[in-house]
mmCIF file with all atom_site columns, C-alpha atoms in Angstrom:
data_model
loop_
_atom_site.group_PDB
_atom_site.id
_atom_site.type_symbol
_atom_site.label_atom_id
_atom_site.label_alt_id
_atom_site.label_comp_id
_atom_site.label_asym_id
_atom_site.label_entity_id
_atom_site.label_seq_id
_atom_site.pdbx_PDB_ins_code
_atom_site.Cartn_x
_atom_site.Cartn_y
_atom_site.Cartn_z
_atom_site.occupancy
_atom_site.B_iso_or_equiv
_atom_site.pdbx_formal_charge
_atom_site.auth_seq_id
_atom_site.auth_comp_id
_atom_site.auth_asym_id
_atom_site.auth_atom_id
_atom_site.pdbx_PDB_model_num
ATOM 1   C CA . ALA A 1 1   ? -10.321 37.244 93.172  1.00 0.00 ? 1   ALA A CA 1
ATOM 2   C CA . GLN A 1 2   ? -10.302 36.445 89.479  1.00 0.00 ? 2   GLN A CA 1
ATOM 3   C CA . SER A 1 3   ? -13.395 34.592 88.360  1.00 0.00 ? 3   SER A CA 1
ATOM 4   C CA . VAL A 1 4   ? -15.562 33.748 85.376  1.00 0.00 ? 4   VAL A CA 1
ATOM 5   C CA . SER A 1 5   ? -19.315 33.516 85.615  1.00 0.00 ? 5   SER A CA 1
ATOM 6   C CA . GLN A 1 6   ? -21.781 32.095 83.141  1.00 0.00 ? 6   GLN A CA 1
ATOM 7   C CA . HIS A 1 7   ? -25.328 33.327 83.277  1.00 0.00 ? 7   HIS A CA 1
ATOM 8   C CA . ASN A 1 8   ? -27.178 30.074 82.803  1.00 0.00 ? 8   ASN A CA 1
ATOM 9   C CA . HIS A 1 9   ? -26.564 26.652 84.281  1.00 0.00 ? 9   HIS A CA 1
ATOM 10  C CA . HIS A 1 10  ? -28.890 24.815 81.920  1.00 0.00 ? 10  HIS A CA 1
ATOM 11  C CA . VAL A 1 11  ? -30.565 26.019 78.729  1.00 0.00 ? 11  VAL A CA 1
ATOM 12  C CA . ILE A 1 12  ? -33.217 24.117 76.785  1.00 0.00 ? 12  ILE A CA 1
ATOM 13  C CA . LEU A 1 13  ? -34.061 25.207 73.245  1.00 0.00 ? 13  LEU A CA 1
ATOM 14  C CA . SER A 1 14  ? -35.971 23.873 70.284  1.00 0.00 ? 14  SER A CA 1
ATOM 15  C CA . GLU A 1 15  ? -34.143 23.361 67.002  1.00 0.00 ? 15  GLU A CA 1
ATOM 16  C CA . ALA A 1 16  ? -33.809 26.552 64.926  1.00 0.00 ? 16  ALA A CA 1
ATOM 17  C CA . ALA A 1 17  ? -34.079 28.780 68.003  1.00 0.00 ? 17  ALA A CA 1
ATOM 18  C CA . SER A 1 18  ? -31.412 31.411 68.541  1.00 0.00 ? 18  SER A CA 1
ATOM 19  C CA . LEU A 1 19  ? -28.836 30.969 71.281  1.00 0.00 ? 19  LEU A CA 1
ATOM 20  C CA . GLU A 1 20  ? -27.017 33.426 73.483  1.00 0.00 ? 20  GLU A CA 1
ATOM 21  C CA . LEU A 1 21  ? -24.889 32.252 76.403  1.00 0.00 ? 21  LEU A CA 1
ATOM 22  C CA . GLY A 1 22  ? -23.587 34.906 78.737  1.00 0.00 ? 22  GLY A CA 1
ATOM 23  C CA . CYS A 1 23  ? -20.065 35.047 80.143  1.00 0.00 ? 23  CYS A CA 1
ATOM 24  C CA . ASN A 1 24  ? -18.575 37.677 82.438  1.00 0.00 ? 24  ASN A CA 1
ATOM 25  C CA . TYR A 1 25  ? -15.152 37.774 84.010  1.00 0.00 ? 25  TYR A CA 1
ATOM 26  C CA . SER A 1 26  ? -13.509 39.704 86.789  1.00 0.00 ? 26  SER A CA 1
ATOM 27  C CA . TYR A 1 27  ? -9.912  40.602 85.984  1.00 0.00 ? 27  TYR A CA 1
ATOM 28  C CA . GLY A 1 28  ? -8.588  44.057 85.330  1.00 0.00 ? 28  GLY A CA 1
ATOM 29  C CA . GLY A 1 29  ? -5.592  43.217 83.163  1.00 0.00 ? 29  GLY A CA 1
ATOM 30  C CA . THR A 1 30  ? -5.168  42.040 79.595  1.00 0.00 ? 30  THR A CA 1
ATOM 31  C CA . VAL A 1 31  ? -7.081  38.863 78.865  1.00 0.00 ? 31  VAL A CA 1
ATOM 32  C CA . ASN A 1 32  ? -7.411  36.266 76.177  1.00 0.00 ? 32  ASN A CA 1
ATOM 33  C CA . LEU A 1 33  ? -10.895 34.797 75.937  1.00 0.00 ? 33  LEU A CA 1
ATOM 34  C CA . PHE A 1 34  ? -12.105 31.385 74.859  1.00 0.00 ? 34  PHE A CA 1
ATOM 35  C CA . TRP A 1 35  ? -15.249 29.347 74.457  1.00 0.00 ? 35  TRP A CA 1
ATOM 36  C CA . TYR A 1 36  ? -14.830 25.579 74.659  1.00 0.00 ? 36  TYR A CA 1
ATOM 37  C CA . VAL A 1 37  ? -17.437 22.908 74.015  1.00 0.00 ? 37  VAL A CA 1
ATOM 38  C CA . GLN A 1 38  ? -17.692 19.411 75.455  1.00 0.00 ? 38  GLN A CA 1
ATOM 39  C CA . TYR A 1 39  ? -19.980 17.101 73.498  1.00 0.00 ? 39  TYR A CA 1
ATOM 40  C CA . PRO A 1 40  ? -21.271 14.079 75.407  1.00 0.00 ? 40  PRO A CA 1
ATOM 41  C CA . GLY A 1 41  ? -18.469 11.596 75.944  1.00 0.00 ? 41  GLY A CA 1
ATOM 42  C CA . GLN A 1 42  ? -15.882 13.697 74.126  1.00 0.00 ? 42  GLN A CA 1
ATOM 43  C CA . HIS A 1 43  ? -12.880 15.885 74.911  1.00 0.00 ? 43  HIS A CA 1
ATOM 44  C CA . LEU A 1 44  ? -13.191 19.613 75.357  1.00 0.00 ? 44  LEU A CA 1
ATOM 45  C CA . GLN A 1 45  ? -12.534 21.387 72.099  1.00 0.00 ? 45  GLN A CA 1
ATOM 46  C CA . LEU A 1 46  ? -12.177 25.015 71.117  1.00 0.00 ? 46  LEU A CA 1
ATOM 47  C CA . LEU A 1 47  ? -15.160 26.814 69.605  1.00 0.00 ? 47  LEU A CA 1
ATOM 48  C CA . LEU A 1 48  ? -13.556 30.232 69.226  1.00 0.00 ? 48  LEU A CA 1
ATOM 49  C CA . LYS A 1 49  ? -11.095 32.609 70.825  1.00 0.00 ? 49  LYS A CA 1
ATOM 50  C CA . TYR A 1 50  ? -10.368 36.309 71.119  1.00 0.00 ? 50  TYR A CA 1
ATOM 51  C CA . PHE A 1 51  ? -6.884  37.762 71.547  1.00 0.00 ? 51  PHE A CA 1
ATOM 52  C CA . SER A 1 52  ? -7.090  41.241 69.992  1.00 0.00 ? 52  SER A CA 1
ATOM 53  C CA . GLY A 1 53  ? -8.571  43.196 67.097  1.00 0.00 ? 53  GLY A CA 1
ATOM 54  C CA . ASP A 1 54  ? -12.174 42.842 65.959  1.00 0.00 ? 54  ASP A CA 1
ATOM 55  C CA . PRO A 1 55  ? -14.239 42.172 69.088  1.00 0.00 ? 55  PRO A CA 1
ATOM 56  C CA . LEU A 1 56  ? -16.670 40.045 67.098  1.00 0.00 ? 56  LEU A CA 1
ATOM 57  C CA . VAL A 1 57  ? -15.085 36.668 66.512  1.00 0.00 ? 57  VAL A CA 1
ATOM 58  C CA . LYS A 1 58  ? -16.383 33.769 64.500  1.00 0.00 ? 58  LYS A CA 1
ATOM 59  C CA . GLY A 1 59  ? -15.780 30.152 65.376  1.00 0.00 ? 59  GLY A CA 1
ATOM 60  C CA . ILE A 1 60  ? -16.633 26.718 64.150  1.00 0.00 ? 60  ILE A CA 1
ATOM 61  C CA . LYS A 1 61  ? -20.130 25.416 63.439  1.00 0.00 ? 61  LYS A CA 1
ATOM 62  C CA . GLY A 1 62  ? -21.672 28.859 63.025  1.00 0.00 ? 62  GLY A CA 1
ATOM 63  C CA . PHE A 1 63  ? -20.873 30.149 66.511  1.00 0.00 ? 63  PHE A CA 1
ATOM 64  C CA . GLU A 1 64  ? -19.719 33.685 67.175  1.00 0.00 ? 64  GLU A CA 1
ATOM 65  C CA . ALA A 1 65  ? -18.903 35.728 70.249  1.00 0.00 ? 65  ALA A CA 1
ATOM 66  C CA . GLU A 1 66  ? -18.592 39.396 71.041  1.00 0.00 ? 66  GLU A CA 1
ATOM 67  C CA . PHE A 1 67  ? -16.060 40.853 73.448  1.00 0.00 ? 67  PHE A CA 1
ATOM 68  C CA . ILE A 1 68  ? -17.341 43.965 75.206  1.00 0.00 ? 68  ILE A CA 1
ATOM 69  C CA . LYS A 1 69  ? -14.433 45.270 77.239  1.00 0.00 ? 69  LYS A CA 1
ATOM 70  C CA . SER A 1 70  ? -16.454 47.827 79.205  1.00 0.00 ? 70  SER A CA 1
ATOM 71  C CA . LYS A 1 71  ? -18.791 45.105 80.404  1.00 0.00 ? 71  LYS A CA 1
ATOM 72  C CA . PHE A 1 72  ? -16.109 42.432 80.947  1.00 0.00 ? 72  PHE A CA 1
ATOM 73  C CA . SER A 1 73  ? -18.271 40.161 78.841  1.00 0.00 ? 73  SER A CA 1
ATOM 74  C CA . PHE A 1 74  ? -17.738 37.592 76.098  1.00 0.00 ? 74  PHE A CA 1
ATOM 75  C CA . ASN A 1 75  ? -21.139 36.251 75.110  1.00 0.00 ? 75  ASN A CA 1
ATOM 76  C CA . LEU A 1 76  ? -21.568 33.324 72.743  1.00 0.00 ? 76  LEU A CA 1
ATOM 77  C CA . ARG A 1 77  ? -24.233 33.355 70.048  1.00 0.00 ? 77  ARG A CA 1
ATOM 78  C CA . LYS A 1 78  ? -25.642 31.174 67.323  1.00 0.00 ? 78  LYS A CA 1
ATOM 79  C CA . PRO A 1 79  ? -28.597 32.260 65.174  1.00 0.00 ? 79  PRO A CA 1
ATOM 80  C CA . SER A 1 80  ? -30.122 28.804 64.738  1.00 0.00 ? 80  SER A CA 1
ATOM 81  C CA . VAL A 1 81  ? -29.231 25.809 66.912  1.00 0.00 ? 81  VAL A CA 1
ATOM 82  C CA . GLN A 1 82  ? -29.325 22.178 65.870  1.00 0.00 ? 82  GLN A CA 1
ATOM 83  C CA . TRP A 1 83  ? -29.847 19.015 67.881  1.00 0.00 ? 83  TRP A CA 1
ATOM 84  C CA . SER A 1 84  ? -26.120 18.281 67.410  1.00 0.00 ? 84  SER A CA 1
ATOM 85  C CA . ASP A 1 85  ? -25.280 21.430 69.428  1.00 0.00 ? 85  ASP A CA 1
ATOM 86  C CA . THR A 1 86  ? -26.403 19.652 72.593  1.00 0.00 ? 86  THR A CA 1
ATOM 87  C CA . ALA A 1 87  ? -23.312 19.885 74.790  1.00 0.00 ? 87  ALA A CA 1
ATOM 88  C CA . GLU A 1 88  ? -21.735 21.678 77.712  1.00 0.00 ? 88  GLU A CA 1
ATOM 89  C CA . TYR A 1 89  ? -20.210 25.077 76.951  1.00 0.00 ? 89  TYR A CA 1
ATOM 90  C CA . PHE A 1 90  ? -17.391 26.654 78.926  1.00 0.00 ? 90  PHE A CA 1
ATOM 91  C CA . CYS A 1 91  ? -16.142 30.209 78.838  1.00 0.00 ? 91  CYS A CA 1
ATOM 92  C CA . ALA A 1 92  ? -12.475 30.644 79.804  1.00 0.00 ? 92  ALA A CA 1
ATOM 93  C CA . VAL A 1 93  ? -10.119 33.530 80.427  1.00 0.00 ? 93  VAL A CA 1
ATOM 94  C CA . LYS A 1 94  ? -6.333  33.514 80.296  1.00 0.00 ? 94  LYS A CA 1
ATOM 95  C CA . THR A 1 95  ? -4.799  36.195 82.452  1.00 0.00 ? 95  THR A CA 1
ATOM 96  C CA . SER A 1 96  ? -1.545  38.027 81.913  1.00 0.00 ? 96  SER A CA 1
ATOM 97  C CA . TYR A 1 97  ? 0.004   35.634 84.438  1.00 0.00 ? 97  TYR A CA 1
ATOM 98  C CA . ASP A 1 98  ? -0.807  32.676 82.161  1.00 0.00 ? 98  ASP A CA 1
ATOM 99  C CA . LYS A 1 99  ? -3.397  31.270 84.563  1.00 0.00 ? 99  LYS A CA 1
ATOM 100 C CA . VAL A 1 100 ? -6.521  29.977 82.839  1.00 0.00 ? 100 VAL A CA 1
ATOM 101 C CA . ILE A 1 101 ? -9.857  30.358 84.608  1.00 0.00 ? 101 ILE A CA 1
ATOM 102 C CA . PHE A 1 102 ? -12.928 28.508 83.426  1.00 0.00 ? 102 PHE A CA 1
ATOM 103 C CA . GLY A 1 103 ? -16.525 29.343 84.100  1.00 0.00 ? 103 GLY A CA 1
ATOM 104 C CA . PRO A 1 104 ? -18.819 26.738 85.684  1.00 0.00 ? 104 PRO A CA 1
ATOM 105 C CA . GLY A 1 105 ? -20.270 25.744 82.314  1.00 0.00 ? 105 GLY A CA 1
ATOM 106 C CA . THR A 1 106 ? -23.695 25.918 80.672  1.00 0.00 ? 106 THR A CA 1
ATOM 107 C CA . SER A 1 107 ? -25.430 22.729 79.663  1.00 0.00 ? 107 SER A CA 1
ATOM 108 C CA . LEU A 1 108 ? -27.380 23.175 76.412  1.00 0.00 ? 108 LEU A CA 1
ATOM 109 C CA . SER A 1 109 ? -30.105 20.741 75.436  1.00 0.00 ? 109 SER A CA 1
ATOM 110 C CA . VAL A 1 110 ? -31.617 21.137 71.962  1.00 0.00 ? 110 VAL A CA 1
ATOM 111 C CA . ILE A 1 111 ? -34.950 19.442 71.401  1.00 0.00 ? 111 ILE A CA 1
ATOM 112 C CA . PRO A 1 112 ? -35.614 18.195 67.856  1.00 0.00 ? 112 PRO A CA 1
ATOM 113 C CA . GLU B 2 1   ? -1.894  11.940 65.183  1.00 0.00 ? 1   GLU B CA 1
ATOM 114 C CA . ALA B 2 2   ? -1.550  15.011 67.404  1.00 0.00 ? 2   ALA B CA 1
ATOM 115 C CA . GLN B 2 3   ? -2.923  14.191 70.808  1.00 0.00 ? 3   GLN B CA 1
ATOM 116 C CA . VAL B 2 4   ? -2.779  14.442 74.564  1.00 0.00 ? 4   VAL B CA 1
ATOM 117 C CA . THR B 2 5   ? -2.916  11.108 76.356  1.00 0.00 ? 5   THR B CA 1
ATOM 118 C CA . GLN B 2 6   ? -3.684  10.409 79.985  1.00 0.00 ? 6   GLN B CA 1
ATOM 119 C CA . ASN B 2 7   ? -3.324  7.230  82.018  1.00 0.00 ? 7   ASN B CA 1
ATOM 120 C CA . PRO B 2 8   ? -5.132  5.688  83.666  1.00 0.00 ? 8   PRO B CA 1
ATOM 121 C CA . ARG B 2 9   ? -8.571  6.669  82.357  1.00 0.00 ? 9   ARG B CA 1
ATOM 122 C CA . TYR B 2 10  ? -10.316 5.335  85.451  1.00 0.00 ? 10  TYR B CA 1
ATOM 123 C CA . LEU B 2 11  ? -8.904  4.805  88.924  1.00 0.00 ? 11  LEU B CA 1
ATOM 124 C CA . ILE B 2 12  ? -10.454 3.774  92.208  1.00 0.00 ? 12  ILE B CA 1
ATOM 125 C CA . THR B 2 13  ? -8.146  4.004  95.195  1.00 0.00 ? 13  THR B CA 1
ATOM 126 C CA . VAL B 2 14  ? -8.203  4.390  98.969  1.00 0.00 ? 14  VAL B CA 1
ATOM 127 C CA . THR B 2 15  ? -7.374  7.317  101.185 1.00 0.00 ? 15  THR B CA 1
ATOM 128 C CA . GLY B 2 16  ? -3.656  7.856  101.660 1.00 0.00 ? 16  GLY B CA 1
ATOM 129 C CA . LYS B 2 17  ? -2.360  5.613  98.870  1.00 0.00 ? 17  LYS B CA 1
ATOM 130 C CA . LYS B 2 18  ? -0.032  7.642  96.678  1.00 0.00 ? 18  LYS B CA 1
ATOM 131 C CA . LEU B 2 19  ? -0.904  7.756  92.998  1.00 0.00 ? 19  LEU B CA 1
ATOM 132 C CA . THR B 2 20  ? 0.322   9.317  89.777  1.00 0.00 ? 20  THR B CA 1
ATOM 133 C CA . VAL B 2 21  ? -1.711  10.235 86.717  1.00 0.00 ? 21  VAL B CA 1
ATOM 134 C CA . THR B 2 22  ? 0.441   10.542 83.634  1.00 0.00 ? 22  THR B CA 1
ATOM 135 C CA . CYS B 2 23  ? -0.017  13.067 80.841  1.00 0.00 ? 23  CYS B CA 1
ATOM 136 C CA . SER B 2 24  ? 1.870   13.111 77.581  1.00 0.00 ? 24  SER B CA 1
ATOM 137 C CA . GLN B 2 25  ? 1.618   15.250 74.441  1.00 0.00 ? 25  GLN B CA 1
ATOM 138 C CA . ASN B 2 26  ? 3.241   14.739 71.054  1.00 0.00 ? 26  ASN B CA 1
ATOM 139 C CA . MET B 2 27  ? 2.870   18.283 69.705  1.00 0.00 ? 27  MET B CA 1
ATOM 140 C CA . ASN B 2 28  ? 6.047   19.796 71.168  1.00 0.00 ? 28  ASN B CA 1
ATOM 141 C CA . HIS B 2 29  ? 3.921   22.204 73.190  1.00 0.00 ? 29  HIS B CA 1
ATOM 142 C CA . GLU B 2 30  ? 5.571   24.384 75.819  1.00 0.00 ? 30  GLU B CA 1
ATOM 143 C CA . TYR B 2 31  ? 2.471   24.963 77.953  1.00 0.00 ? 31  TYR B CA 1
ATOM 144 C CA . MET B 2 32  ? 0.804   22.136 79.891  1.00 0.00 ? 32  MET B CA 1
ATOM 145 C CA . SER B 2 33  ? -1.854  22.238 82.537  1.00 0.00 ? 33  SER B CA 1
ATOM 146 C CA . TRP B 2 34  ? -3.952  20.089 84.861  1.00 0.00 ? 34  TRP B CA 1
ATOM 147 C CA . TYR B 2 35  ? -7.605  20.742 85.664  1.00 0.00 ? 35  TYR B CA 1
ATOM 148 C CA . ARG B 2 36  ? -10.245 19.086 87.759  1.00 0.00 ? 36  ARG B CA 1
ATOM 149 C CA . GLN B 2 37  ? -13.881 19.164 86.702  1.00 0.00 ? 37  GLN B CA 1
ATOM 150 C CA . ASP B 2 38  ? -16.623 19.005 89.322  1.00 0.00 ? 38  ASP B CA 1
ATOM 151 C CA . PRO B 2 39  ? -20.387 19.422 88.782  1.00 0.00 ? 39  PRO B CA 1
ATOM 152 C CA . GLY B 2 40  ? -21.444 23.044 88.972  1.00 0.00 ? 40  GLY B CA 1
ATOM 153 C CA . LEU B 2 41  ? -17.857 24.281 89.314  1.00 0.00 ? 41  LEU B CA 1
ATOM 154 C CA . GLY B 2 42  ? -16.575 23.862 85.777  1.00 0.00 ? 42  GLY B CA 1
ATOM 155 C CA . LEU B 2 43  ? -12.872 23.255 85.291  1.00 0.00 ? 43  LEU B CA 1
ATOM 156 C CA . ARG B 2 44  ? -10.476 24.527 87.914  1.00 0.00 ? 44  ARG B CA 1
ATOM 157 C CA . GLN B 2 45  ? -6.795  24.772 87.180  1.00 0.00 ? 45  GLN B CA 1
ATOM 158 C CA . ILE B 2 46  ? -4.578  22.789 89.547  1.00 0.00 ? 46  ILE B CA 1
ATOM 159 C CA . TYR B 2 47  ? -1.081  23.469 88.195  1.00 0.00 ? 47  TYR B CA 1
ATOM 160 C CA . TYR B 2 48  ? 0.392   24.681 84.957  1.00 0.00 ? 48  TYR B CA 1
ATOM 161 C CA . SER B 2 49  ? 3.802   24.664 83.353  1.00 0.00 ? 49  SER B CA 1
ATOM 162 C CA . MET B 2 50  ? 5.194   27.164 80.883  1.00 0.00 ? 50  MET B CA 1
ATOM 163 C CA . ASN B 2 51  ? 8.129   24.930 79.967  1.00 0.00 ? 51  ASN B CA 1
ATOM 164 C CA . VAL B 2 52  ? 10.524  22.295 81.273  1.00 0.00 ? 52  VAL B CA 1
ATOM 165 C CA . GLU B 2 53  ? 11.306  22.805 84.966  1.00 0.00 ? 53  GLU B CA 1
ATOM 166 C CA . VAL B 2 54  ? 8.862   25.750 85.155  1.00 0.00 ? 54  VAL B CA 1
ATOM 167 C CA . THR B 2 55  ? 5.631   25.103 87.052  1.00 0.00 ? 55  THR B CA 1
ATOM 168 C CA . ASP B 2 56  ? 3.165   27.318 88.870  1.00 0.00 ? 56  ASP B CA 1
ATOM 169 C CA . LYS B 2 57  ? 0.083   26.925 91.013  1.00 0.00 ? 57  LYS B CA 1
ATOM 170 C CA . GLY B 2 58  ? -3.395  27.301 89.615  1.00 0.00 ? 58  GLY B CA 1
ATOM 171 C CA . ASP B 2 59  ? -6.484  27.938 91.699  1.00 0.00 ? 59  ASP B CA 1
ATOM 172 C CA . VAL B 2 60  ? -6.663  24.615 93.545  1.00 0.00 ? 60  VAL B CA 1
ATOM 173 C CA . PRO B 2 61  ? -3.125  23.225 94.037  1.00 0.00 ? 61  PRO B CA 1
ATOM 174 C CA . GLU B 2 62  ? -3.537  21.893 97.598  1.00 0.00 ? 62  GLU B CA 1
ATOM 175 C CA . GLY B 2 63  ? -2.942  18.153 97.832  1.00 0.00 ? 63  GLY B CA 1
ATOM 176 C CA . TYR B 2 64  ? -1.318  17.897 94.397  1.00 0.00 ? 64  TYR B CA 1
ATOM 177 C CA . LYS B 2 65  ? 2.209   17.923 93.021  1.00 0.00 ? 65  LYS B CA 1
ATOM 178 C CA . VAL B 2 66  ? 3.507   18.100 89.476  1.00 0.00 ? 66  VAL B CA 1
ATOM 179 C CA . SER B 2 67  ? 6.825   17.866 87.720  1.00 0.00 ? 67  SER B CA 1
ATOM 180 C CA . ARG B 2 68  ? 8.028   18.839 84.237  1.00 0.00 ? 68  ARG B CA 1
ATOM 181 C CA . LYS B 2 69  ? 11.315  17.090 83.620  1.00 0.00 ? 69  LYS B CA 1
ATOM 182 C CA . GLU B 2 70  ? 10.647  16.595 79.923  1.00 0.00 ? 70  GLU B CA 1
ATOM 183 C CA . LYS B 2 71  ? 8.696   18.759 77.510  1.00 0.00 ? 71  LYS B CA 1
ATOM 184 C CA . ARG B 2 72  ? 6.229   16.059 76.546  1.00 0.00 ? 72  ARG B CA 1
ATOM 185 C CA . ASN B 2 73  ? 5.293   14.761 80.022  1.00 0.00 ? 73  ASN B CA 1
ATOM 186 C CA . PHE B 2 74  ? 3.504   16.445 82.901  1.00 0.00 ? 74  PHE B CA 1
ATOM 187 C CA . PRO B 2 75  ? 2.495   13.916 85.591  1.00 0.00 ? 75  PRO B CA 1
ATOM 188 C CA . LEU B 2 76  ? 0.056   14.777 88.379  1.00 0.00 ? 76  LEU B CA 1
ATOM 189 C CA . ILE B 2 77  ? 0.945   13.294 91.765  1.00 0.00 ? 77  ILE B CA 1
ATOM 190 C CA . LEU B 2 78  ? -1.374  12.826 94.721  1.00 0.00 ? 78  LEU B CA 1
ATOM 191 C CA . GLU B 2 79  ? 0.892   11.994 97.660  1.00 0.00 ? 79  GLU B CA 1
ATOM 192 C CA . SER B 2 80  ? -1.939  11.213 100.078 1.00 0.00 ? 80  SER B CA 1
ATOM 193 C CA . PRO B 2 81  ? -5.294  11.219 98.280  1.00 0.00 ? 81  PRO B CA 1
ATOM 194 C CA . SER B 2 82  ? -8.448  12.105 100.153 1.00 0.00 ? 82  SER B CA 1
ATOM 195 C CA . PRO B 2 83  ? -12.126 11.633 99.229  1.00 0.00 ? 83  PRO B CA 1
ATOM 196 C CA . ASN B 2 84  ? -12.483 15.333 98.338  1.00 0.00 ? 84  ASN B CA 1
ATOM 197 C CA . GLN B 2 85  ? -10.084 14.693 95.455  1.00 0.00 ? 85  GLN B CA 1
ATOM 198 C CA . THR B 2 86  ? -12.624 12.428 93.805  1.00 0.00 ? 86  THR B CA 1
ATOM 199 C CA . SER B 2 87  ? -13.117 14.158 90.482  1.00 0.00 ? 87  SER B CA 1
ATOM 200 C CA . LEU B 2 88  ? -12.618 14.117 86.717  1.00 0.00 ? 88  LEU B CA 1
ATOM 201 C CA . TYR B 2 89  ? -9.132  15.279 85.799  1.00 0.00 ? 89  TYR B CA 1
ATOM 202 C CA . PHE B 2 90  ? -8.053  16.759 82.476  1.00 0.00 ? 90  PHE B CA 1
ATOM 203 C CA . CYS B 2 91  ? -4.598  17.441 81.164  1.00 0.00 ? 91  CYS B CA 1
ATOM 204 C CA . ALA B 2 92  ? -4.166  20.030 78.419  1.00 0.00 ? 92  ALA B CA 1
ATOM 205 C CA . SER B 2 93  ? -1.352  21.462 76.329  1.00 0.00 ? 93  SER B CA 1
ATOM 206 C CA . SER B 2 94  ? -0.833  24.424 74.030  1.00 0.00 ? 94  SER B CA 1
ATOM 207 C CA . SER B 2 95  ? 1.973   25.948 72.036  1.00 0.00 ? 95  SER B CA 1
ATOM 208 C CA . SER B 2 96  ? 2.067   28.865 74.439  1.00 0.00 ? 96  SER B CA 1
ATOM 209 C CA . GLY B 2 97  ? -0.001  30.184 77.265  1.00 0.00 ? 97  GLY B CA 1
ATOM 210 C CA . THR B 2 98  ? -2.024  32.229 74.814  1.00 0.00 ? 98  THR B CA 1
ATOM 211 C CA . ASP B 2 99  ? -2.951  29.566 72.323  1.00 0.00 ? 99  ASP B CA 1
ATOM 212 C CA . THR B 2 100 ? -5.672  26.990 72.018  1.00 0.00 ? 100 THR B CA 1
ATOM 213 C CA . GLN B 2 101 ? -5.453  24.251 74.597  1.00 0.00 ? 101 GLN B CA 1
ATOM 214 C CA . TYR B 2 102 ? -5.754  20.642 73.475  1.00 0.00 ? 102 TYR B CA 1
ATOM 215 C CA . PHE B 2 103 ? -7.328  18.421 76.079  1.00 0.00 ? 103 PHE B CA 1
ATOM 216 C CA . GLY B 2 104 ? -6.745  14.818 76.993  1.00 0.00 ? 104 GLY B CA 1
ATOM 217 C CA . PRO B 2 105 ? -9.639  12.364 77.377  1.00 0.00 ? 105 PRO B CA 1
ATOM 218 C CA . GLY B 2 106 ? -9.855  12.744 81.145  1.00 0.00 ? 106 GLY B CA 1
ATOM 219 C CA . THR B 2 107 ? -9.137  10.535 84.150  1.00 0.00 ? 107 THR B CA 1
ATOM 220 C CA . ARG B 2 108 ? -11.996 9.703  86.482  1.00 0.00 ? 108 ARG B CA 1
ATOM 221 C CA . LEU B 2 109 ? -10.590 9.283  89.987  1.00 0.00 ? 109 LEU B CA 1
ATOM 222 C CA . THR B 2 110 ? -12.515 7.929  92.946  1.00 0.00 ? 110 THR B CA 1
ATOM 223 C CA . VAL B 2 111 ? -10.913 8.033  96.388  1.00 0.00 ? 111 VAL B CA 1
ATOM 224 C CA . LEU B 2 112 ? -12.669 5.866  98.973  1.00 0.00 ? 112 LEU B CA 1
#
């Protein structure tokens, strides 16, 4: 069955620490990949997306992600987190059948 | 302002009483989708629609119905709600199945 897994359920970091959130998916066909963020009390919004081309994609607020096809992974990174990055982060995959599958989410808490 | 709206935002109901959650977008998007969000499970797609009169099942369609009679509206219908449908529901739209999804504010449903 198609699925998306995220390595960490809850991550706690101090400000200025580096962040890497893991995401792996199981689907053998062509995929489009997304990271969404949900700040407390707000809608989900797009951080970045990958459709094709350069596997290293840059998003808003200094986030980037790398697509490694051989590992079915799309990990999210940020070199230096801020308190305002406290949120829940979701990895998502769109399959060639137009279904969208979300991961279970990673809750990030940044301590000032 | 470009947006996805959902109504109601909060709903408490009883088992078996039919209900409809409305979703409307003003961006002329072809693709619309419903998700439910449960702790530890992330967002799971219930139904999606590629265009008017075209709908398809997501991962968790049991107990739900949808219709897409107009491009802008995509209501979610629970014919006979049960307590296991207590959840946070999100509607989303995008210009195609491959593009960024824009999410509504969510509807928190409690079925007693």
